[in-house]
CSV table of C-alpha atoms in Angstrom, one decimal:
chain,number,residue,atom,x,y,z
I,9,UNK,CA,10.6,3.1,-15.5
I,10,UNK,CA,7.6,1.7,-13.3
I,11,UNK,CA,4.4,3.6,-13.4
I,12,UNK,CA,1.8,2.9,-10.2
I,13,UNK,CA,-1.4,4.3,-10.4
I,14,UNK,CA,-3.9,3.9,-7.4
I,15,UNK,CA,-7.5,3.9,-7.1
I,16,UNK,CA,-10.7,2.5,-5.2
I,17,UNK,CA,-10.7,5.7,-2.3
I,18,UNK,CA,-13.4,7.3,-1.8
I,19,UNK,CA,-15.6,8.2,1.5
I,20,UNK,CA,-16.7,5.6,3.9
I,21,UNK,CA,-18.1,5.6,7.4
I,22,UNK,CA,-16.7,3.7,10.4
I,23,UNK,CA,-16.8,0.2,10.9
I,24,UNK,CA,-16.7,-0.1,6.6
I,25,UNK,CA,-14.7,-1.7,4.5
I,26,UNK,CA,-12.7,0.1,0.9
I,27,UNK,CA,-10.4,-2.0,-1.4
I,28,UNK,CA,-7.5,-0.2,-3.0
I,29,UNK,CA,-5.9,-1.1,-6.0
I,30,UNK,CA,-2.1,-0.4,-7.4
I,31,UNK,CA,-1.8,-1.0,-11.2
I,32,UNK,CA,1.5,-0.6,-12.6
I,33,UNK,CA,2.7,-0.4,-16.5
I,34,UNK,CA,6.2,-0.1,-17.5
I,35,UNK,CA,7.8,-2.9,-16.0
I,36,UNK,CA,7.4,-6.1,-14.8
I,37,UNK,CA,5.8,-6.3,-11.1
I,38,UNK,CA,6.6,-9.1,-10.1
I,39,UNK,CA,10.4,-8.2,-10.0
I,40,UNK,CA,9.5,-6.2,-6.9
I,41,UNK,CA,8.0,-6.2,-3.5
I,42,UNK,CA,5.2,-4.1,-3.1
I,43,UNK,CA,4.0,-1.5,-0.1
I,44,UNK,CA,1.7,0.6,0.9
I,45,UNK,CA,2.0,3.6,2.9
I,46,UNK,CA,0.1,6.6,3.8
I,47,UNK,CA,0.5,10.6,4.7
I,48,UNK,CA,-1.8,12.3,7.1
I,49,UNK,CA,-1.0,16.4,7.3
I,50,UNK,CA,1.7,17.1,9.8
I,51,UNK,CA,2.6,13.3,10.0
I,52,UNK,CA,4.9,11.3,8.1
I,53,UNK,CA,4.4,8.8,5.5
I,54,UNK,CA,4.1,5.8,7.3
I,55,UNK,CA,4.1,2.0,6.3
I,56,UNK,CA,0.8,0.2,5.7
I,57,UNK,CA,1.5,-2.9,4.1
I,58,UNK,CA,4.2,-4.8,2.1
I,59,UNK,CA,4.3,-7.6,0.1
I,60,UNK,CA,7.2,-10.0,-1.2
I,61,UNK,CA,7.6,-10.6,-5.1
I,62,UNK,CA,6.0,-14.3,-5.2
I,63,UNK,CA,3.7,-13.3,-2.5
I,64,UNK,CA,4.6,-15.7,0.1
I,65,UNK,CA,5.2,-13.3,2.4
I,66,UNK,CA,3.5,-10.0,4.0
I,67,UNK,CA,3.8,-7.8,6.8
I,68,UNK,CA,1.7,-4.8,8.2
I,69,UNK,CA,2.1,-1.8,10.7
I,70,UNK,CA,0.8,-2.8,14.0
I,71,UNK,CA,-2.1,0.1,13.4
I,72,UNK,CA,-3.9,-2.2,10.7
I,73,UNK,CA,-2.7,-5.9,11.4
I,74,UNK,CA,-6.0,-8.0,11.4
I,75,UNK,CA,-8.0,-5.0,9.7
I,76,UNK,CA,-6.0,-4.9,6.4
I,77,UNK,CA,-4.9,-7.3,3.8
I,78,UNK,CA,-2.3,-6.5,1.0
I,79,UNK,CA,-2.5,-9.2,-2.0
I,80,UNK,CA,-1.1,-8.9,-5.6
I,81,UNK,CA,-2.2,-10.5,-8.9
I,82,UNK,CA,1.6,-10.7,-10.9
I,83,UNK,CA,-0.3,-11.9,-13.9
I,84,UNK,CA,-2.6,-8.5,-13.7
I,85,UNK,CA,0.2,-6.3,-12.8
I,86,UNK,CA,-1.9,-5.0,-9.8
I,87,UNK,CA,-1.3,-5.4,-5.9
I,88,UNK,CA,-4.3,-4.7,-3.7
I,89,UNK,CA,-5.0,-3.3,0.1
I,90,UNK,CA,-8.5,-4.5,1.5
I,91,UNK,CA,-9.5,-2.2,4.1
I,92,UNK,CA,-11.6,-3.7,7.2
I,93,UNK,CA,-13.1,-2.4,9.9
I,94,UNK,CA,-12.1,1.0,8.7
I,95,UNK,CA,-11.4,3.7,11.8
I,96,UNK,CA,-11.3,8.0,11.7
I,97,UNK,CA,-8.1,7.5,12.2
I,98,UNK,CA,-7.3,5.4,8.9
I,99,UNK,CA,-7.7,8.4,7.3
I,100,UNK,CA,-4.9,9.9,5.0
I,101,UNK,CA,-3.8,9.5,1.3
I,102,UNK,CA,-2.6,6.4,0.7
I,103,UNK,CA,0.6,5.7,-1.7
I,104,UNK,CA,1.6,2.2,-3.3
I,105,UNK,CA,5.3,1.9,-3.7
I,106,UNK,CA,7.5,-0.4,-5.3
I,107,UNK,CA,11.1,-1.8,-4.0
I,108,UNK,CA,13.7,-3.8,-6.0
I,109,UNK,CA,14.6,-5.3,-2.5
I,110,UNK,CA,14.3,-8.7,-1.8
I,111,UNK,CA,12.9,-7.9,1.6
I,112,UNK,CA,9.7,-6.1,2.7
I,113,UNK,CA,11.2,-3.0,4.6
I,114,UNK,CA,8.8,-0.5,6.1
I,115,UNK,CA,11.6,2.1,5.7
I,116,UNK,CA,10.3,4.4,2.5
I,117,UNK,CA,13.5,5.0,1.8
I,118,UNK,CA,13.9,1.6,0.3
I,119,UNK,CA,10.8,2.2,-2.2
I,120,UNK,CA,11.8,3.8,-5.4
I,121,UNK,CA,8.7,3.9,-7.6
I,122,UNK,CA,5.6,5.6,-6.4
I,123,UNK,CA,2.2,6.5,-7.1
I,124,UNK,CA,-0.2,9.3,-6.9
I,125,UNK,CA,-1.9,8.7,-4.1
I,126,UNK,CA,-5.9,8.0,-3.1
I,127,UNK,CA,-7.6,9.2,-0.9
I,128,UNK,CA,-9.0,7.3,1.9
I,129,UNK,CA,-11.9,9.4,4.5
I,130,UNK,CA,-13.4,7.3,7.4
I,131,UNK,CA,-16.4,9.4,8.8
I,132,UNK,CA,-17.2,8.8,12.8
């Protein structure tokens, strides 16, 4: 069984920047690629970011592309989601997930190990 656990919300106003953090126990991380997705009230969980096993590859939801990164640290067990430029309407709890997939799919569906959640508040 994979754990996740996230942390690093918090508050921020517009225009800053938060860094989330995913650190899993349990199992090995880098058997899987890694996502992040997030749930607004009345909304569904969406795709963020995702991540492939060796890290070569990534892809985001056109919402953050060029505001967000998504990195991972296999020898820390930890994948990461560096939040720029940080909107109102960024806000929601944000989930890491974990897939034994070889692809990234944005589908959550394909993610069978979740977190908690964080969340993430971008004041106007």
């Amino acid at each position: 069984q994979l754990q996740l656990v996230e942390s690093g919300g918090g508050l921020v106003q517009a225009g800053n920047s938060l860094r989330l953090s995913c650190a899993a126990s349990g199992r090995t991380v880098g058997n899987y690629v890694l996502g992040w997705f997030r749930h607004t009230l009345g909304k569904e969980r969406e795709f963020v970011a995702g991540i492939a096993r060796n890290a070569t590859s990534t892809r985001y939801a056109d919402s953050v592309k060029g505001r967000f990164t998504i990195s991972r640290d296999n020898a820390k067990n930890t994948v990461y989601l560096q939040m720029d430029s940080l909107k109102p309407e960024d806000t929601a709890v944000y989930y890491c997930a974990a897939s034994s997939n070889f692809f990234i799919h944005a589908d959550r569906s394909d993610y069978k190990y979740w977190g908690q959640g964080t969340q993430v508040t971008v004041s106007s």
